[in-house]
Amino acid sequence: MESQHTEHHNSSQRRQEIAKRRTFAIISHPDAGKTTLTEKLLLYSNAVDLAGSVRTRKNQRHATSDWMTMEQERGISITSTVLQFQYDSHTINLLDTPGHQDFSEDTYRTLMAVDSAVMVLDAAKGIEPQTRKLFEVCRMRHIPILTFINKMDHMAREPLELLDEIEKILGIPAAAMNWPIGDGPAFQGVYDLAKQQVLRFTRTEHGQRKAPLTVSDVNDPKLKEALGDKAHRTLQEEIELLSVAGAAFNEEQFRQGKLTPVYFGSALNNFGVEPFLQELVRLAPAPQARLTTGEATVDPYSDDFSAFVFKIQANMNPKHRDSVAFVRICSGKFTKDMVVEHPRYPKGLRLTRPYQLFAKERVSLDEAYPGDVVGLANPGLFAIGDTLSTGTPVQFQPLPRFQPEFFAAVHNKDSSKHKQFHKGLEQLVREGAIQRLHRADQSHVPLLAAVGELQFQVLEARLASEYNVQIDIEFLPFSAAKRIIAAASTVQQVAWPNRALHVLDDDGNPVVLFASDWDLRFCRDKHAHLDLQFEDLGFTVAAAS
Ligand code: G4P
């Protein structure tokens, strides 16, 4: 009786913990303000007292390894971090998506572990190429997206034009939830369209502290005075226009990723940040069910524990040469030292040394719930996409691979390091950092393929620092890779164009690298009678426009 009671209590406590979680990532183009908005979300949730602390941590982190020195030199962030903070009785997990142009598959894969995304746009630039690519990955998973149009304190494009651009380029309705009041230096704050309230903010020095806020009616004389008659009339007209012409918010469509609510603001000045955070916890979904290979779903509220590995990060602490597997919890409850089922370890696996990460700092963790991300010390145990579970075994659908866009031959400079070279490559392939191909001739030179160019430099730095191996990277002039589905004898008959290269993937399937789309089309047409199927090596993200 007693134990039944405790069980009931535990399960209802778990339900509450799950329901209050919001796990999301920010998708944006570099410089749109992702880091600044992250800092301000932490400021408004009282996770930091002064904005700027995340950046400081970022710099400290850079100093900790060779690999990260490279990040520092390039002024970019390669490693994802997971931030957890509390706001308005919600637990928020923010997964960072590395955002340089040369991003890797990890950036995409992070989006496999979230329940929603925040799209940050620069108000002067609108949709930029990287935003679009990341949006396409969200679309694949039907992830709900909230849009924050940042930098309204600068020269901005017309808000209506920005909404129009989202609709045209991304192909989903954009529903304005608030409206900017003035722009550039005259930017005052936002008008909340549902509550019909004016939210006027005051600038603080460097935006380090929360911006004082005044709430009023649109007809407030003080607002009119601050804006001037003309700008005030424009605001009134725009609000009127929106009420008849704008896309109306529809929660169901939002939840299916078919409509995005749009908020205006300035992260740097803390304008519109708190209203956005309030909306984020209100609208972003709690942890969602996840699909298994058998097309069944695992309910986050079920008693059995389940989780999957979406990222493996090596060399986080070069002193220990360690590697951490990032695990997204999908159901049940995680407790330190629990034993889980794992397809490669029939006796079960004890999950010791779990961490939660705040920037570079590790906090040891005793329990965690669906929606949370836990870092597990990973001495080569896990691979990307592994499912961990208790109770009835489950196997989540594999994480998608993404179509590589860069190809290179990698030469080991010192043949006496043959073993280390291959061991290092093997490890990096398992981490999902890079895809490996093999020349179909006998040269044995490994060919590698990646989503971002930078991955090759990461590979070079890591082989040097972790395996003491020096390599030469020879970029190859291919832009398209296709797996050929046909009988081996048929593939043998094909005379591939001179500028193409016939290789094998890790499973021995034929892959052809083409120098251009034109070559690919030519080849496809020429061999139409052979009935060859040309398949991508992974999910193809729409070309940037
Ligand atoms: P990212 O992570 O998306 O790459 O962008 P980040 O936040 O680093 O912001 C890029 C630049 O844009 C930074 O300026 C930042 O201060 C500025 N910024 C962010 N939000 C706003 C905003 O609301 N208004 C204006 N006017 N600027 C904004 P920086 O000069 O490159 O860096 P810093 O010297 O400020 O650190």
PDB file of N, CA and C and ligand atoms in Angstrom, residues 28-36 55 150-151 153-154 266-268, ligand 1:
ATOM      1  N   SER A  28      19.693  30.444 -36.932  1.00  0.00           N
ATOM      2  CA  SER A  28      19.935  31.795 -37.448  1.00  0.00           C
ATOM      3  C   SER A  28      21.163  31.786 -38.330  1.00  0.00           C
ATOM      4  N   HIS A  29      21.355  32.892 -39.018  1.00  0.00           N
ATOM      5  CA  HIS A  29      22.567  33.094 -39.805  1.00  0.00           C
ATOM      6  C   HIS A  29      23.566  33.792 -38.883  1.00  0.00           C
ATOM      7  N   PRO A  30      24.881  33.554 -39.071  1.00  0.00           N
ATOM      8  CA  PRO A  30      25.838  34.236 -38.199  1.00  0.00           C
ATOM      9  C   PRO A  30      25.591  35.748 -38.150  1.00  0.00           C
ATOM     10  N   ASP A  31      25.693  36.289 -36.955  1.00  0.00           N
ATOM     11  CA  ASP A  31      25.561  37.744 -36.719  1.00  0.00           C
ATOM     12  C   ASP A  31      24.132  38.240 -36.578  1.00  0.00           C
ATOM     13  N   ALA A  32      23.160  37.364 -36.706  1.00  0.00           N
ATOM     14  CA  ALA A  32      21.774  37.827 -36.562  1.00  0.00           C
ATOM     15  C   ALA A  32      21.470  38.150 -35.101  1.00  0.00           C
ATOM     16  N   GLY A  33      22.233  37.545 -34.171  1.00  0.00           N
ATOM     17  CA  GLY A  33      22.034  37.871 -32.758  1.00  0.00           C
ATOM     18  C   GLY A  33      21.713  36.679 -31.878  1.00  0.00           C
ATOM     19  N   LYS A  34      22.083  35.483 -32.322  1.00  0.00           N
ATOM     20  CA  LYS A  34      21.790  34.275 -31.537  1.00  0.00           C
ATOM     21  C   LYS A  34      22.440  34.330 -30.159  1.00  0.00           C
ATOM     22  N   THR A  35      23.720  34.684 -30.128  1.00  0.00           N
ATOM     23  CA  THR A  35      24.435  34.719 -28.842  1.00  0.00           C
ATOM     24  C   THR A  35      23.835  35.800 -27.941  1.00  0.00           C
ATOM     25  N   THR A  36      23.559  36.949 -28.525  1.00  0.00           N
ATOM     26  CA  THR A  36      22.998  38.048 -27.734  1.00  0.00           C
ATOM     27  C   THR A  36      21.625  37.659 -27.183  1.00  0.00           C
ATOM     28  N   ARG A  55      29.420  35.243 -23.032  1.00  0.00           N
ATOM     29  CA  ARG A  55      30.542  35.556 -23.903  1.00  0.00           C
ATOM     30  C   ARG A  55      31.872  35.318 -23.185  1.00  0.00           C
ATOM     31  N   ASN A 150      15.161  40.516 -34.936  1.00  0.00           N
ATOM     32  CA  ASN A 150      16.071  41.241 -34.049  1.00  0.00           C
ATOM     33  C   ASN A 150      16.610  42.524 -34.708  1.00  0.00           C
ATOM     34  N   LYS A 151      17.245  43.325 -33.894  1.00  0.00           N
ATOM     35  CA  LYS A 151      17.944  44.553 -34.327  1.00  0.00           C
ATOM     36  C   LYS A 151      16.980  45.612 -34.859  1.00  0.00           C
ATOM     37  N   ASP A 153      16.369  48.218 -33.467  1.00  0.00           N
ATOM     38  CA  ASP A 153      16.931  49.512 -33.089  1.00  0.00           C
ATOM     39  C   ASP A 153      17.858  50.061 -34.166  1.00  0.00           C
ATOM     40  N   HIS A 154      18.132  49.253 -35.171  1.00  0.00           N
ATOM     41  CA  HIS A 154      18.994  49.653 -36.277  1.00  0.00           C
ATOM     42  C   HIS A 154      18.132  49.977 -37.468  1.00  0.00           C
ATOM     43  N   SER A 266      14.735  43.911 -29.938  1.00  0.00           N
ATOM     44  CA  SER A 266      16.167  44.150 -30.022  1.00  0.00           C
ATOM     45  C   SER A 266      16.813  43.438 -28.843  1.00  0.00           C
ATOM     46  N   ALA A 267      17.533  42.361 -29.155  1.00  0.00           N
ATOM     47  CA  ALA A 267      18.149  41.585 -28.078  1.00  0.00           C
ATOM     48  C   ALA A 267      19.196  42.422 -27.353  1.00  0.00           C
ATOM     49  N   LEU A 268      19.944  43.219 -28.142  1.00  0.00           N
ATOM     50  CA  LEU A 268      21.022  44.010 -27.537  1.00  0.00           C
ATOM     51  C   LEU A 268      20.467  44.966 -26.489  1.00  0.00           C
TER      52      LEU A 268
HETATM   53  P1  G4P B   1      25.361  35.490 -33.575  1.00  0.00           P
HETATM   54  O1  G4P B   1      25.549  34.773 -32.289  1.00  0.00           O
HETATM   55  O2  G4P B   1      24.039  35.239 -34.225  1.00  0.00           O
HETATM   56  O3  G4P B   1      26.486  35.348 -34.538  1.00  0.00           O
HETATM   57  O4  G4P B   1      25.280  37.066 -33.258  1.00  0.00           O
HETATM   58  P2  G4P B   1      25.715  37.894 -31.985  1.00  0.00           P
HETATM   59  O5  G4P B   1      24.735  37.747 -30.892  1.00  0.00           O
HETATM   60  O6  G4P B   1      27.151  37.633 -31.697  1.00  0.00           O
HETATM   61  O7  G4P B   1      25.515  39.337 -32.563  1.00  0.00           O
HETATM   62  C1  G4P B   1      26.203  39.802 -33.703  1.00  0.00           C
HETATM   63  C2  G4P B   1      26.390  41.302 -33.610  1.00  0.00           C
HETATM   64  O8  G4P B   1      25.110  41.932 -33.617  1.00  0.00           O
HETATM   65  C3  G4P B   1      27.070  41.736 -32.303  1.00  0.00           C
HETATM   66  O9  G4P B   1      27.822  42.898 -32.580  1.00  0.00           O
HETATM   67  C4  G4P B   1      25.886  42.130 -31.429  1.00  0.00           C
HETATM   68  O10 G4P B   1      26.219  43.064 -30.435  1.00  0.00           O
HETATM   69  C5  G4P B   1      24.948  42.745 -32.465  1.00  0.00           C
HETATM   70  N1  G4P B   1      23.548  42.710 -32.038  1.00  0.00           N
HETATM   71  C6  G4P B   1      22.859  41.686 -31.482  1.00  0.00           C
HETATM   72  N2  G4P B   1      21.598  42.057 -31.220  1.00  0.00           N
HETATM   73  C7  G4P B   1      21.472  43.331 -31.613  1.00  0.00           C
HETATM   74  C8  G4P B   1      20.399  44.285 -31.577  1.00  0.00           C
HETATM   75  O11 G4P B   1      19.299  44.032 -31.108  1.00  0.00           O
HETATM   76  N3  G4P B   1      20.685  45.511 -32.103  1.00  0.00           N
HETATM   77  C9  G4P B   1      21.900  45.843 -32.614  1.00  0.00           C
HETATM   78  N4  G4P B   1      22.050  47.070 -33.080  1.00  0.00           N
HETATM   79  N5  G4P B   1      22.932  44.981 -32.646  1.00  0.00           N
HETATM   80  C10 G4P B   1      22.717  43.739 -32.152  1.00  0.00           C
HETATM   81  P3  G4P B   1      29.373  42.856 -32.719  1.00  0.00           P
HETATM   82  O12 G4P B   1      29.797  44.262 -32.864  1.00  0.00           O
HETATM   83  O13 G4P B   1      29.746  41.899 -33.789  1.00  0.00           O
HETATM   84  O14 G4P B   1      29.849  42.185 -31.370  1.00  0.00           O
HETATM   85  P4  G4P B   1      29.997  42.839 -29.936  1.00  0.00           P
HETATM   86  O15 G4P B   1      31.195  43.718 -30.050  1.00  0.00           O
HETATM   87  O16 G4P B   1      28.760  43.583 -29.644  1.00  0.00           O
HETATM   88  O17 G4P B   1      30.211  41.676 -29.047  1.00  0.00           O
END
